[in-house]
Amino acid sequence: MERWTLPGMLVYWGIVGMLGGIWSLAVAVWAYQIYHGLAVAGLLHPVMWGTYIATFVFWIGIAHSGTLMSAILFIFRAHWRASIARIAETMTIAAIMTALLFPITHLGRPWRAYWLIPYPNERGLWINFSSPLIWDAVAIGTYFVVSVLFWWLHLIPDFATLRDHDGGGRLRSRVFGSLALGWTGTAHEWRWFRNTYAVLAGIIGVLVVSVHSVVSWDFSVAIVPGWHSTLFAPYFVAGAIFSGLAMILVLLIPGRELLGFRTHVTNRHLDRVAQLMLTLSLVITYSYGIELFFAFRNAGSFEHRQFMYRLTGSYAPLFWVTIACNSIAPLIFVSGRARRNPNVLLAVAVIVTLGMWIERFLIVVSSLAHEYDSYSWGTYRPTYVEWSLVIGSFAWFLFWFLLILGHIPPVPIAEQKEEVLRSGPGLEVQA
Amino acid sequence: MTRVLGIFETRDALLDAIAAAKRQQLRILTALLPTHDDEVIDAVGVRTTWAGRIACGGGIIGGLAGLLFPAWAVEQWPHVIVSGKPLLSWPTFMIISFETALLCASLAAVAGFLVGAWRSRWIAGRAGRTLLHEARPFATDAAFGLFIACPAERAREATAILETHGAVKCHVV
């Protein structure tokens, strides 16, 4: 593992400290909201689900791509996986930790968040297992646990390497030793490790599709025009992977400079991620088209009027920005030169990340703002409280991402050794 | 039984030593590897694990629990109708059941891994574990190891075989 230089450490801790400061301010704003009630957020009838739920869906989407990518590339034995797997998995964990905050923030009385956990209350009533919100809690809780297991299992041989060779003092060695759980590197351990990892990779593949489908059912089981569609599950899954890939690029490009793994994450790896993004962008564009096609096929229906509202109503500028960000901007990746240019990649990835947040916002807000009866129509604008918490969530996410990745090998050591053994003359013994 | 551990710098030397140990009918306990290597693992004779079956068992238990727990919980309710749906709403419980199946399958797989990995070290015996513990830094770096069990009178022969095939260090306990 490369040792950090003093300037490198100062930059790292400076950024982590700054991010910690930003999310601390967001916590203060949240405390203000708790004290004064949800009225200080812009949530009023008819739009009772606003920025918080949109941001929750956005972060869950980001979370989905990381582990899925790592798992799928493992199953298909893609050798370039090793360079991005650890970063993608860490991103998933930080993103779920961020997403889980939003349903709680959305509660007027967040200290009752535990009501979502299956337990009998004092009246003998259990939670309503038929509610999609409970499915959500079960699905996301499962995803978080399995993602952490997958990430940690992958780290065990690396923790053992750090335990024996880190040289950062007895305390660090002990911590890494505890996390490595006595890993010795016997042939039996490697076989168990690889088989278990393959099983978890298979489970993750299924889990990602199921969890984001469940998140989409929060909307699609409600009889709200713009939500009540069987398209939602695949549409949400594709959107989740798309936004996650964009976030991987946003993190990888500056991260490889900051955390010093430029030699491991090359432009070739970024090119592959960009190719996947282009494919997902086409899937998303197809979903937008299909959604509009079915809405307009039933001219005069509530669905038709809902989509006319999206195209021409109060939120129309956001709709067209979404199309520009998610359908048009990624088309530049048709060019191989653009895919290998880190600046272009970063710019498009930021645009897509923004576009996917706006898309989630549009789905949540425009449908509620323009339901069946015209007397209950309304518009919604987020207040500074909601904006503060959204910005704070990005700081919170990056804070945990950098903090975790700064203390573990950002590239799997064991897999790098495997690559060297496969391609070269052999490994060089240092001990 | 005496245990002999040889440390090798290259994978090829380890494979040669495994083949020689087998020819001399020495019992190979395990090999130490810096990374996953199917060829060496197969040469040592490590059989496939039960990871898939354990996960499958965990999944079945989790799936049943996810189906029966909501049903049992709902049965505790007074007879109120929630949002017009039947109390025992199996289609909706299936979603919970599916997620808990995946959760329990993953937990069972990792538990299986922990037990399997621990067991593989445990069978080396107390003296063997001490030897493995000392050899750990070699394997977590880039070296390879071969761990052999033999009667005390064959220890010298085993050491000679390992050294002939490129072992840079040998330990006998």
Coordinates of C-alpha atoms in Angstrom, one line a residue, chain B residues 9-97:
Chain B
E9 CA 8.9 -18.1 -3.6
T10 CA 7.2 -19.2 -6.8
R11 CA 4.0 -20.9 -7.7
D12 CA 5.7 -23.4 -10.0
A13 CA 8.0 -24.6 -7.2
L14 CA 5.0 -25.1 -5.0
L15 CA 3.2 -27.2 -7.7
D16 CA 6.3 -29.3 -8.2
A17 CA 6.5 -29.9 -4.4
I18 CA 2.9 -30.9 -4.2
A19 CA 3.4 -33.4 -7.0
A20 CA 6.5 -34.8 -5.3
A21 CA 4.8 -35.0 -1.9
K22 CA 1.9 -36.9 -3.5
R23 CA 4.3 -39.3 -5.2
Q24 CA 6.0 -40.0 -1.8
Q25 CA 2.5 -40.5 -0.3
L26 CA 2.9 -37.7 2.2
R27 CA -0.3 -36.3 3.6
I28 CA -0.9 -32.7 2.3
L29 CA -2.8 -30.7 4.9
T30 CA -3.1 -27.6 2.9
A31 CA -1.2 -25.0 0.9
L32 CA -0.7 -21.3 1.7
L33 CA -1.5 -18.9 -1.2
P34 CA -1.2 -15.1 -1.6
T35 CA -4.2 -15.1 -3.9
H36 CA -6.9 -17.4 -5.2
D37 CA -5.5 -20.0 -7.6
D38 CA -7.7 -22.8 -8.8
E39 CA -4.9 -25.0 -10.1
V40 CA -3.0 -25.1 -6.8
I41 CA -6.2 -25.5 -4.8
D42 CA -7.2 -28.5 -7.0
A43 CA -3.7 -30.0 -6.8
V44 CA -3.9 -29.9 -3.0
G45 CA -7.1 -31.8 -3.3
V46 CA -9.5 -29.3 -1.7
R47 CA -13.0 -30.4 -2.5
T48 CA -15.8 -28.0 -3.5
T49 CA -17.5 -26.3 -0.6
W50 CA -21.0 -26.4 0.6
A51 CA -21.4 -22.6 0.2
G52 CA -24.2 -22.9 -2.4
R53 CA -26.1 -25.5 -0.4
I54 CA -25.8 -23.6 2.9
A55 CA -27.1 -20.4 1.1
C56 CA -29.9 -22.4 -0.3
G57 CA -30.9 -23.7 3.1
G58 CA -30.7 -20.2 4.5
G59 CA -32.8 -19.0 1.7
I60 CA -35.6 -21.6 2.3
I61 CA -35.6 -20.8 6.0
G62 CA -35.7 -17.0 5.4
G63 CA -38.4 -17.3 2.7
L64 CA -40.6 -19.4 5.0
A65 CA -40.0 -17.0 7.9
G66 CA -40.8 -14.0 5.7
L67 CA -44.1 -15.6 4.7
L68 CA -45.1 -17.0 8.1
F69 CA -44.0 -14.0 10.3
P70 CA -46.3 -11.4 8.7
A71 CA -49.2 -14.0 8.7
W72 CA -48.6 -14.7 12.4
A73 CA -48.3 -11.0 13.2
V74 CA -51.4 -10.1 11.3
E75 CA -53.3 -12.9 13.1
Q76 CA -52.5 -10.9 16.3
W77 CA -54.5 -7.9 15.1
P78 CA -58.0 -7.2 16.1
H79 CA -60.2 -7.7 13.2
V80 CA -59.7 -4.4 11.5
I81 CA -59.7 -4.2 7.7
V82 CA -56.6 -2.2 6.6
S83 CA -57.1 -0.3 3.3
G84 CA -59.7 -2.7 2.1
K85 CA -57.2 -5.5 1.7
P86 CA -57.6 -9.0 3.3
L87 CA -55.6 -9.3 6.5
L88 CA -53.7 -12.4 5.2
S89 CA -52.6 -10.9 2.0
W90 CA -50.3 -13.6 0.6
P91 CA -49.3 -11.7 -2.6
T92 CA -48.0 -8.8 -0.6
F93 CA -46.3 -11.1 1.9
M94 CA -44.5 -12.8 -1.0
I95 CA -42.5 -9.6 -1.5
I96 CA -41.3 -9.7 2.1
S97 CA -40.7 -13.4 1.8

